[in-house]
PDB file of C-alpha atoms in Angstrom:
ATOM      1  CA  UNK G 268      12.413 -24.023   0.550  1.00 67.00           C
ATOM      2  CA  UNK G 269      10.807 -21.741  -2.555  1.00 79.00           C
ATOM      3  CA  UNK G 270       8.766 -18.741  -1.010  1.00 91.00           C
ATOM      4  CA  UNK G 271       6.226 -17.825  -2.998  1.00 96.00           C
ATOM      5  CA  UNK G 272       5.597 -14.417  -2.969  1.00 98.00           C
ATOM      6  CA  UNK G 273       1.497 -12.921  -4.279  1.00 98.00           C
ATOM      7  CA  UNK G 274       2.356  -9.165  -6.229  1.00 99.00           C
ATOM      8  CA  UNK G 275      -0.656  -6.880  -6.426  1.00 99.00           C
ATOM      9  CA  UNK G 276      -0.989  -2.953  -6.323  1.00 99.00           C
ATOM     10  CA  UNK G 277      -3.304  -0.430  -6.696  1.00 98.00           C
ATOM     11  CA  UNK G 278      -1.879   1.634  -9.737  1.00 97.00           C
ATOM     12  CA  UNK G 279      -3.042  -1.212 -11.970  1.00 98.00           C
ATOM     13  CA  UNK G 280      -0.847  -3.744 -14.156  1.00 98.00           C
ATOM     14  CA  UNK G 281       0.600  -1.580 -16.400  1.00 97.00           C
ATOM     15  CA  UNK G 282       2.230   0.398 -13.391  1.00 97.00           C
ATOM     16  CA  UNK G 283       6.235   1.024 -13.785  1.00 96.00           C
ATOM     17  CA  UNK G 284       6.364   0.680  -9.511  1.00 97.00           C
ATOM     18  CA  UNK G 285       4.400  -3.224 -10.185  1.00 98.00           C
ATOM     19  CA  UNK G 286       7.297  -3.869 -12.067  1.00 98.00           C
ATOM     20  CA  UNK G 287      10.137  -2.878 -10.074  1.00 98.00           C
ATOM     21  CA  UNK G 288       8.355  -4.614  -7.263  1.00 98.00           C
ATOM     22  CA  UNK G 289       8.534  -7.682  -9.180  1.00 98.00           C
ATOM     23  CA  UNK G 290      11.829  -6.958 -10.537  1.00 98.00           C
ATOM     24  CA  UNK G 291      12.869  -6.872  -6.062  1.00 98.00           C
ATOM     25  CA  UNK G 292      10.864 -10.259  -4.927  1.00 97.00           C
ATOM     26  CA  UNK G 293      12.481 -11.906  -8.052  1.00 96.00           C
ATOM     27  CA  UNK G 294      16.006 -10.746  -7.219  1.00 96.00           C
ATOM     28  CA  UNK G 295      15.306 -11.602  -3.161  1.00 95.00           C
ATOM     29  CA  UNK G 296      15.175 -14.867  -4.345  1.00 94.00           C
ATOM     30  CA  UNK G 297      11.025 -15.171  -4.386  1.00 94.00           C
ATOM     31  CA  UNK G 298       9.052 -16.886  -6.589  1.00 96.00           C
ATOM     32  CA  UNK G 299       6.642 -14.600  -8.002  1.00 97.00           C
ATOM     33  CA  UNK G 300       3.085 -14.330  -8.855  1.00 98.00           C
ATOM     34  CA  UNK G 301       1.363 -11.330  -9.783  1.00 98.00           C
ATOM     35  CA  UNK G 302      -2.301 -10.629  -9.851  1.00 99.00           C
ATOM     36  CA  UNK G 303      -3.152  -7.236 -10.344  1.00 99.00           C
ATOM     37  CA  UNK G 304      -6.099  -4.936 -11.198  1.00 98.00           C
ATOM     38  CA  UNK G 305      -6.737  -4.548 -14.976  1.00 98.00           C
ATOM     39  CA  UNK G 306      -6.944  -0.927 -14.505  1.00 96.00           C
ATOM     40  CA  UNK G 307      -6.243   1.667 -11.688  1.00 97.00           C
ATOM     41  CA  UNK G 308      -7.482   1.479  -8.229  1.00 97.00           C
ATOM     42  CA  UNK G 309      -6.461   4.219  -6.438  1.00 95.00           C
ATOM     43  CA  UNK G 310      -7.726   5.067  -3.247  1.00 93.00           C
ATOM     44  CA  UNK G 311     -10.431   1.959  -2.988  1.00 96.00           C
ATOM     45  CA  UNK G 312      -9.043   1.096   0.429  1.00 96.00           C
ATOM     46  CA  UNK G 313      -9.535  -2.805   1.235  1.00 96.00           C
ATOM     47  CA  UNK G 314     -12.794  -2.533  -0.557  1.00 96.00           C
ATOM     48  CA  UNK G 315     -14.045  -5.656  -2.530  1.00 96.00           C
ATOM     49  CA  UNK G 316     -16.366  -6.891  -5.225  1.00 96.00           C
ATOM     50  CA  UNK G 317     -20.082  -7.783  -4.467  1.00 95.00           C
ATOM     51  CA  UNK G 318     -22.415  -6.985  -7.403  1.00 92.00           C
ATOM     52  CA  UNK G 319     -20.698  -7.712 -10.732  1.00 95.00           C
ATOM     53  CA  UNK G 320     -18.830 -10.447 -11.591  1.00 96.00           C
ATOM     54  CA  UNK G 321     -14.802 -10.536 -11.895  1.00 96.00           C
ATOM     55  CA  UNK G 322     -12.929 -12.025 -14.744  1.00 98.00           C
ATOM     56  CA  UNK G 323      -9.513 -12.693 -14.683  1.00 98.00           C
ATOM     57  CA  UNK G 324      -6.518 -13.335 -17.219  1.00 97.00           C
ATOM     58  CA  UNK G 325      -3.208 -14.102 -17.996  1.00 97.00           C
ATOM     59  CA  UNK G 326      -1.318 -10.673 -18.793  1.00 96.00           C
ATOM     60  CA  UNK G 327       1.165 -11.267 -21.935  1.00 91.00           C
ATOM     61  CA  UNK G 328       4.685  -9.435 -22.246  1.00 91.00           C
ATOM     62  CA  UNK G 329       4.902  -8.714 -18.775  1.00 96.00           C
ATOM     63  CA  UNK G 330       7.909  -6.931 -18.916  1.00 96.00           C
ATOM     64  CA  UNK G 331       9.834  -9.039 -15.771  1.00 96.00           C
ATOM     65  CA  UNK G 332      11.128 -12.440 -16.642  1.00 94.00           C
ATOM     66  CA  UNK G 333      10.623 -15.253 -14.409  1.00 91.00           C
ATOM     67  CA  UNK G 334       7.654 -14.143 -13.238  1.00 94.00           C
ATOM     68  CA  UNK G 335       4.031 -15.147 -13.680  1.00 94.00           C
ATOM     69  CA  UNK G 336       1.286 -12.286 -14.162  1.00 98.00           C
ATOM     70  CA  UNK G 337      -2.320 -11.908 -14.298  1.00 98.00           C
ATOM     71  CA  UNK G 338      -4.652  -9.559 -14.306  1.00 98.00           C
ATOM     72  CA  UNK G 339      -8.227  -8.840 -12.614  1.00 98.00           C
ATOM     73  CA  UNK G 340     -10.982  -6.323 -13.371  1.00 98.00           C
ATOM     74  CA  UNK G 341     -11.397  -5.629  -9.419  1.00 98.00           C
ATOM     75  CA  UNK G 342      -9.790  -4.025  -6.410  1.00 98.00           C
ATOM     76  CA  UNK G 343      -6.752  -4.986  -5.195  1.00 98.00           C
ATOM     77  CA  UNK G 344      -8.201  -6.464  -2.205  1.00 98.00           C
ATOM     78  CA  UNK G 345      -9.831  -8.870  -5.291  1.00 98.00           C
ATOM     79  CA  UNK G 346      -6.382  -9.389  -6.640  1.00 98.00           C
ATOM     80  CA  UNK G 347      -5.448 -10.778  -3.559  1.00 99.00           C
ATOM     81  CA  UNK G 348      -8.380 -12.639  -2.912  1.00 98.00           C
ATOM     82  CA  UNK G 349      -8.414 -14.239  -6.403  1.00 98.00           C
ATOM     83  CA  UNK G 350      -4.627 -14.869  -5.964  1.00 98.00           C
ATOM     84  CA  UNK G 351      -4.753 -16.950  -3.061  1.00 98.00           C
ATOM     85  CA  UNK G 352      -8.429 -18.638  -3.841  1.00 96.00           C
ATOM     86  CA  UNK G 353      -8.112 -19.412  -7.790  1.00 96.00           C
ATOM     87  CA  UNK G 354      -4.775 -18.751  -9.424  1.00 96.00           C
ATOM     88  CA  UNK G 355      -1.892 -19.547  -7.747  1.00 96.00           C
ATOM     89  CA  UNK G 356      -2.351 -23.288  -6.666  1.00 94.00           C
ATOM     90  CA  UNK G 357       0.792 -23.314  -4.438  1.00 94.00           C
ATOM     91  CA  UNK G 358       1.034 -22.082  -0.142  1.00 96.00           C
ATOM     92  CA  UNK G 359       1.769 -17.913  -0.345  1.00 97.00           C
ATOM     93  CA  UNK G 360       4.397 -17.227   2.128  1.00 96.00           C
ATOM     94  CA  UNK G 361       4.554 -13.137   1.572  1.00 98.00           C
ATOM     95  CA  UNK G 362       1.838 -10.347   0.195  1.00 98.00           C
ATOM     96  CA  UNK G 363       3.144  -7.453  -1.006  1.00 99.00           C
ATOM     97  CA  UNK G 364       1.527  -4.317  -2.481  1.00 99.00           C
ATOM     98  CA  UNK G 365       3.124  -1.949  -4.687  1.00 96.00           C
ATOM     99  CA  UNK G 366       5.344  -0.101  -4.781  1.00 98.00           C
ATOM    100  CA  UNK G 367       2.990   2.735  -5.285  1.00 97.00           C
ATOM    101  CA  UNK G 368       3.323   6.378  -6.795  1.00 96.00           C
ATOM    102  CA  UNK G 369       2.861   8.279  -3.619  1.00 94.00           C
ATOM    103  CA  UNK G 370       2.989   7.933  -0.051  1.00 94.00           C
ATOM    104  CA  UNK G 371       0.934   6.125   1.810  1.00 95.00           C
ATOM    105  CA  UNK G 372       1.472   7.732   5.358  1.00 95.00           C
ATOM    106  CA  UNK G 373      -0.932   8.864   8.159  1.00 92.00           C
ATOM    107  CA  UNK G 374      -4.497   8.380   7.994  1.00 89.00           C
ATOM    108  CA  UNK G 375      -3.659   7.975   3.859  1.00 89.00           C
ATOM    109  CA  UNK G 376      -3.891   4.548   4.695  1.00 93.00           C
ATOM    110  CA  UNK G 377      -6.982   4.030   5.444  1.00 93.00           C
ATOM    111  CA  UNK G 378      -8.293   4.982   1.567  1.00 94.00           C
ATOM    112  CA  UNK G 379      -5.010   3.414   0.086  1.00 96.00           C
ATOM    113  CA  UNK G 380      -5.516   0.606  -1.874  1.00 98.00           C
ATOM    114  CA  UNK G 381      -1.834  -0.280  -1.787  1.00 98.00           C
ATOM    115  CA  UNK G 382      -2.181  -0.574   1.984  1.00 98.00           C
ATOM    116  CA  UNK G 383      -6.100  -2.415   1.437  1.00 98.00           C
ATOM    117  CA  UNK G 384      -4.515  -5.296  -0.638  1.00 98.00           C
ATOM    118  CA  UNK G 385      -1.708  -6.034   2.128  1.00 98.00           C
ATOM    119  CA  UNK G 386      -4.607  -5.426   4.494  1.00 98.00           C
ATOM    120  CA  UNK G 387      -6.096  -8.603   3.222  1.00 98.00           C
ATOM    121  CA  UNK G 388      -3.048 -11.104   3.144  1.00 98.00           C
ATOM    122  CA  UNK G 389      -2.977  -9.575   6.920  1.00 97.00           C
ATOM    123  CA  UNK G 390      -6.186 -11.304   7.310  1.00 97.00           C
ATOM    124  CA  UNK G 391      -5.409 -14.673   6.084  1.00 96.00           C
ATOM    125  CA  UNK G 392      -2.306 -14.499   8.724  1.00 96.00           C
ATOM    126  CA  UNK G 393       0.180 -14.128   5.584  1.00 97.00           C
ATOM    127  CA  UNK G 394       2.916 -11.589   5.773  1.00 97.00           C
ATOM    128  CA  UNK G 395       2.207  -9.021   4.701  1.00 98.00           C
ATOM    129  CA  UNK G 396       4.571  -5.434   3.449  1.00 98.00           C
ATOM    130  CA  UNK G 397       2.722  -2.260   1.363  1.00 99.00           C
ATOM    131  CA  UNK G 398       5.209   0.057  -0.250  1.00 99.00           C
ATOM    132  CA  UNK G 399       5.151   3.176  -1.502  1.00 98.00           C
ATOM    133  CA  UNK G 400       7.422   5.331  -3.115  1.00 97.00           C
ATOM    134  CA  UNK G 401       6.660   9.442  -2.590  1.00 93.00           C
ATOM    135  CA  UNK G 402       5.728  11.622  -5.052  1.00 87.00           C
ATOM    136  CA  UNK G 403       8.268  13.800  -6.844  1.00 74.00           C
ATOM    137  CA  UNK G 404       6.761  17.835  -6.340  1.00 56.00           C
ATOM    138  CA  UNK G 405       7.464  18.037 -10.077  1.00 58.00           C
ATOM    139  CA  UNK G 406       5.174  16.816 -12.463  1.00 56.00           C
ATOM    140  CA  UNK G 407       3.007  15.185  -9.874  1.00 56.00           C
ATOM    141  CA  UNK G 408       1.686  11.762 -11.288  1.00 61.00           C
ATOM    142  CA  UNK G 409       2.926  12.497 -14.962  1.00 61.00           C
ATOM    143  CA  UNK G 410       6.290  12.462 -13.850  1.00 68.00           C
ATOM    144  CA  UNK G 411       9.108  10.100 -15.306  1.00 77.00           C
ATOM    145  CA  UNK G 412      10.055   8.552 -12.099  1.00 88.00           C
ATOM    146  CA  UNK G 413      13.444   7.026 -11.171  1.00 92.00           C
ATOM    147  CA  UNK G 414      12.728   3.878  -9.550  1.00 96.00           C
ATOM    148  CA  UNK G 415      15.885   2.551  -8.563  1.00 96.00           C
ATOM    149  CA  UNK G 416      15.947   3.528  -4.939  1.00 97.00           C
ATOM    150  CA  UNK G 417      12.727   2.146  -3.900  1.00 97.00           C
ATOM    151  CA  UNK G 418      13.684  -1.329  -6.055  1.00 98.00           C
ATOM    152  CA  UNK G 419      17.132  -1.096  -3.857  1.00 98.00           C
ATOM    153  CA  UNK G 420      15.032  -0.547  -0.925  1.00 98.00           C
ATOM    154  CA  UNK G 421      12.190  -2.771  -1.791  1.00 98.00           C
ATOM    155  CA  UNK G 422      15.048  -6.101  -2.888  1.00 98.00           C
ATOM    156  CA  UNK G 423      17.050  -5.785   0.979  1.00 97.00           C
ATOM    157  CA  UNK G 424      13.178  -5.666   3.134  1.00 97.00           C
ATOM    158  CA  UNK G 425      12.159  -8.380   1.148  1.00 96.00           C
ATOM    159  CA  UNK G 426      15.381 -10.027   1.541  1.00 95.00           C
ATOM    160  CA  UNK G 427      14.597  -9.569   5.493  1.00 95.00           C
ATOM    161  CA  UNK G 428      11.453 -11.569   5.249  1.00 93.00           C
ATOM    162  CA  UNK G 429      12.445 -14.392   3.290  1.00 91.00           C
ATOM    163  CA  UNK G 430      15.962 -14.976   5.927  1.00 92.00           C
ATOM    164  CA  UNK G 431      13.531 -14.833   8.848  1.00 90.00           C
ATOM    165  CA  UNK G 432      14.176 -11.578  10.182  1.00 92.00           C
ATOM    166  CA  UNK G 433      10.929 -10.186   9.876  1.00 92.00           C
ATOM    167  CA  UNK G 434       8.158 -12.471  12.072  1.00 88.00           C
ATOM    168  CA  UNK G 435       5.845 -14.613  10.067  1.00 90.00           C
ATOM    169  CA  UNK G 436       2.620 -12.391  10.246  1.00 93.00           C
ATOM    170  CA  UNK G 437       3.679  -8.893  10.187  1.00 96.00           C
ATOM    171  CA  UNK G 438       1.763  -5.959   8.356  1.00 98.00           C
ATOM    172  CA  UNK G 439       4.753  -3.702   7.261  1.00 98.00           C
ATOM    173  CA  UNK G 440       3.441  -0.228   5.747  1.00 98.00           C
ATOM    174  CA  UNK G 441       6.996   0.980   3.911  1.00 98.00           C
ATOM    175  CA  UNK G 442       7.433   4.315   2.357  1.00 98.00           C
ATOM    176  CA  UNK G 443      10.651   5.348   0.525  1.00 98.00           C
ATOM    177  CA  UNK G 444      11.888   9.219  -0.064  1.00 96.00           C
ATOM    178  CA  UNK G 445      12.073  10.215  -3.675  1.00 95.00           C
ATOM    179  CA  UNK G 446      16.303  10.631  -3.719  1.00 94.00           C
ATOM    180  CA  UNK G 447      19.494   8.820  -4.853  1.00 95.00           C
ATOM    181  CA  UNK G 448      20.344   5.592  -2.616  1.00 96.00           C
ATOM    182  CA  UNK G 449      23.319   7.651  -1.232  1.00 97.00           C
ATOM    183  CA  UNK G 450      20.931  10.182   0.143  1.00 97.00           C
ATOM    184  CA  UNK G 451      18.846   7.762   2.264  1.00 98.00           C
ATOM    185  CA  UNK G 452      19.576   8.792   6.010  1.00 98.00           C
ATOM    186  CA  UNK G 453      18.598   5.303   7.270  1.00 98.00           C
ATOM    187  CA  UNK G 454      16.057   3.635   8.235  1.00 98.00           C
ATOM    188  CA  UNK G 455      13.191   4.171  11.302  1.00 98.00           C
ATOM    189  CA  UNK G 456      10.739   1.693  12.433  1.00 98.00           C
ATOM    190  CA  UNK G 457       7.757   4.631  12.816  1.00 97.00           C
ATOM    191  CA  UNK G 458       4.204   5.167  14.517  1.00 96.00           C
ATOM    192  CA  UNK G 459       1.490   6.728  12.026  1.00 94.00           C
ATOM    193  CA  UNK G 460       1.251   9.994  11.947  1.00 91.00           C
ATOM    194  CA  UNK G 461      -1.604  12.592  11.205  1.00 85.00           C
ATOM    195  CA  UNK G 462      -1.558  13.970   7.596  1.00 73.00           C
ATOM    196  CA  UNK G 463      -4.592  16.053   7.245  1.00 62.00           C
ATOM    197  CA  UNK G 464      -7.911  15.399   4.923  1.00 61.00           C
ATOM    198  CA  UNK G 465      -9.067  15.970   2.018  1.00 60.00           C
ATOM    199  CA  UNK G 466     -12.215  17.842   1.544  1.00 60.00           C
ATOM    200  CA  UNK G 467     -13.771  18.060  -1.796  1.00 60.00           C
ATOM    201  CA  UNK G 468     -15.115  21.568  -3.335  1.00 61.00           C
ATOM    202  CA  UNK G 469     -17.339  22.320  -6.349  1.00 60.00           C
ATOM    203  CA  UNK G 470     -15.831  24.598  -8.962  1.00 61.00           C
ATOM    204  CA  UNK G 471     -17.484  26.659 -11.361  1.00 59.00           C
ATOM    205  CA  UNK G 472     -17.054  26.660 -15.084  1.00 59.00           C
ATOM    206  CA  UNK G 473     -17.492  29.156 -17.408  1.00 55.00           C
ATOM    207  CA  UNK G 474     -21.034  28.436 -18.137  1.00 51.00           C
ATOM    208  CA  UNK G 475     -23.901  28.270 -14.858  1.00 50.00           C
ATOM    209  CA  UNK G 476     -23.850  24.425 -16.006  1.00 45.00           C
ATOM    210  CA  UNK G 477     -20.946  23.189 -16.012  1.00 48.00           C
ATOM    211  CA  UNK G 478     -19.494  22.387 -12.824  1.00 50.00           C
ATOM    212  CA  UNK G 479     -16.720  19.812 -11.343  1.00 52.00           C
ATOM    213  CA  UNK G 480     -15.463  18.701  -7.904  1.00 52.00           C
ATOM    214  CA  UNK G 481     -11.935  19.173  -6.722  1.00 51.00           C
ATOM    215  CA  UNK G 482      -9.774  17.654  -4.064  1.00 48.00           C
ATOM    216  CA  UNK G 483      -8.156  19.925  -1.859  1.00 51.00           C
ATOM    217  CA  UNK G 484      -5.628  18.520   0.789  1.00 47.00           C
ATOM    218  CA  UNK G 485      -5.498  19.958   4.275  1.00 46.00           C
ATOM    219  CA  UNK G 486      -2.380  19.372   5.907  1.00 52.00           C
ATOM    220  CA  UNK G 487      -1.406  18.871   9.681  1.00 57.00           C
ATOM    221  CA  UNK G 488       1.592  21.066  10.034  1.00 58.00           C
ATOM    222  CA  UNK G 489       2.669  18.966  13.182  1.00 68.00           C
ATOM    223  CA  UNK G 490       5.258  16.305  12.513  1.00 78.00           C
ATOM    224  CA  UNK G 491       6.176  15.113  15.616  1.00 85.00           C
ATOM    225  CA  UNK G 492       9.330  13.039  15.205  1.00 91.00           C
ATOM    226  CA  UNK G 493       9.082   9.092  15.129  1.00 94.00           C
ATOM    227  CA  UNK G 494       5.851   9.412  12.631  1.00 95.00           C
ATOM    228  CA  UNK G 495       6.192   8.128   9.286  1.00 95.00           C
ATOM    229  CA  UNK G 496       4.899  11.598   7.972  1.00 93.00           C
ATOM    230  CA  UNK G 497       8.245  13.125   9.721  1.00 94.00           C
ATOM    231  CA  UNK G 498      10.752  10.211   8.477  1.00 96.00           C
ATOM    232  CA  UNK G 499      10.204  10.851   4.828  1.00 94.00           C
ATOM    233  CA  UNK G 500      10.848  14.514   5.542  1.00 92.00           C
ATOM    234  CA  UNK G 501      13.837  13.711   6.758  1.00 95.00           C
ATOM    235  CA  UNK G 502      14.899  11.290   4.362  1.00 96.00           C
ATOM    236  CA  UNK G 503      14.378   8.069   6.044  1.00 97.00           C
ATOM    237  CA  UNK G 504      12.906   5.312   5.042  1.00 98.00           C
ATOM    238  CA  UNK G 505       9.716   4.725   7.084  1.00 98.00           C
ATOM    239  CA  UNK G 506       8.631   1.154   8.488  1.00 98.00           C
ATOM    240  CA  UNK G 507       4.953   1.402  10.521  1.00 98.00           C
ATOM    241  CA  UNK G 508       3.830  -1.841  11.910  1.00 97.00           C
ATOM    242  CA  UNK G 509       0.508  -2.180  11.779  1.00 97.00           C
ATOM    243  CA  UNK G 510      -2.464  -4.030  12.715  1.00 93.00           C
ATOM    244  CA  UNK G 511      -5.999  -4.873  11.838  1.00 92.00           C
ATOM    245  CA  UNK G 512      -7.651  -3.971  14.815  1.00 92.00           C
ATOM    246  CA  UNK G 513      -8.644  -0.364  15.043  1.00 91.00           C
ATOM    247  CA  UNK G 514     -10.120  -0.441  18.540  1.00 93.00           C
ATOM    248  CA  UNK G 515      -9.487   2.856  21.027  1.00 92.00           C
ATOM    249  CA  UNK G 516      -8.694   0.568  24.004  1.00 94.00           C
ATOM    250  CA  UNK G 517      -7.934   3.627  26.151  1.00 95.00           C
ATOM    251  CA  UNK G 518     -11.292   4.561  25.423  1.00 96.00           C
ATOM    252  CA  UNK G 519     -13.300   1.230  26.544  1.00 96.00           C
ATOM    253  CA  UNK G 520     -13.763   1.647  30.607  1.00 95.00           C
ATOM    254  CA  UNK G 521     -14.240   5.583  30.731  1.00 94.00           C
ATOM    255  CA  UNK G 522     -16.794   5.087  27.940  1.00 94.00           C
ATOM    256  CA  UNK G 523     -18.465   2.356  29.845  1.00 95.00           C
ATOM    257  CA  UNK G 524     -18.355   3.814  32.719  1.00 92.00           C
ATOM    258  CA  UNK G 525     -20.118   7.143  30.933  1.00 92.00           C
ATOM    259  CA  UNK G 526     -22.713   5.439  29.495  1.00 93.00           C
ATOM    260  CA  UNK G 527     -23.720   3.503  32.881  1.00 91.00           C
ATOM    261  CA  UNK G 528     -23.812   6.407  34.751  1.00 84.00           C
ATOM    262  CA  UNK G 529     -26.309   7.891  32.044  1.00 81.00           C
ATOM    263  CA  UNK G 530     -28.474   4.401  31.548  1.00 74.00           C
ATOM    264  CA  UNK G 531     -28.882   4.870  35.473  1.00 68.00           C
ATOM    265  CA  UNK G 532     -30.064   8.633  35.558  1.00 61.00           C
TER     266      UNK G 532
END
């Protein structure tokens, strides 16, 4: 049976990680569709479209044979959306998202768009796998970036889905260290961790007018082992299950029972 397999990311169409992604569901044996924002989406989250229209079009060259591309002037969760709703005419059996440049770990994920446009094949019950690929400390974003070990990495998970080995209807977040294959310690399934937040600051220019914003990360310097945040430290490939549902169920009866006692005061 063909598994057909719905690309998107959030680095837009254009992005070398989109195309080693493709490159992986292609060589897993996928049939693959690609519908990806027109430009780059970073940090939208699983946000969507309301209030302007979204057009949509077949990408030419796209530098991976086999495979069929479009793009879409939206989020990712649009790609997605548009994907399974108006391009691709055939059952998706696998969403995947990436592989991005950057982790995605933590609370990251909640403003990730990598992690939004799996989010939303999550919905529909479709498996669903984000990955990301951290950032080398040199040259930040403008780096040239070896993407061989996250392709490697990317191929044998996506391998795992289409033999059955994952469950039909997992949310996988994946994150792969920036090293050779050969330094790879393994492999963890992880909980999320707590990365920090980012806070932004106004900066000064050199006149009284001119003035900017700037992000600047504060870090949570505990790593408690078994996070995804302490596996990529260590080498390891991180797998976090996740799930939609973002209810504190712990939290439920002693809230309930807090609020009664004031309602009756």
């Amino acid at each position: 049976m063909t598994t057909n397999v719905l690309v998107t990311n959030d680095d837009g169409i254009d992005a070398p990680g989109l195309h080693a992604l493709a490159r992986a569901c292609s060589d897993a044996g996928g049939h693959v569709y690609i519908v990806a924002p027109h430009q780059n989406q970073s940090a939208v989250g699983a946000s969507i479209t309301l209030r302007r229209e979204l057009h949509w079009a077949q990408q030419p060259d796209f530098p991976v044979a086999g495979v069929e591309a479009w793009h879409v002037t939206g989020t990712p969760a649009d790609c997605v959306m548009v994907g399974l709703r108006q391009i691709v005419k055939h059952r998706i059996n696998l969403v995947v998202s990436g592989i991005n440049h950057g982790a995605n770990v933590g609370n990251d994920i909640l403003a990730s768009g990598t992690v939004g446009g799996a989010l939303h094949g999550h919905f529909r019950s479709i498996t669903s796998i984000a990955f990301s690929r951290i950032m080398d400390d040199a040259g930040g974003e403008d780096a040239v970036v070896d993407w061989s070990t996250a392709e490697l990495v990317t191929r044998a998970m996506i391998g795992k889905v289409l033999d059955g080995t994952v469950k039909d209807g997992q949310f996988l977040n994946v994150n792969i260290p920036a090293v050779p294959a050969e330094e790879i310690a393994g492999t963890l399934v992880t909980r999320m961790g707590r990365r920090g937040f980012i806070d932004l600051e106004q900066v000064r220019g050199d006149s009284a007018v001119a003035e900017r914003t700037q992000q600047t990360l504060h870090t949570n310097p505990h790593t408690p082992p078994g996070t995804d945040i302490w596996a990529l430290a260590n080498n390891y490939v991180s797998v976090t299950p996740l799930h939609s549902n973002l209810t504190e169920h712990t939290a439920i009866d002693p809230l309930s029972d807090l609020l009664n006692r004031a309602a009756g005061d």
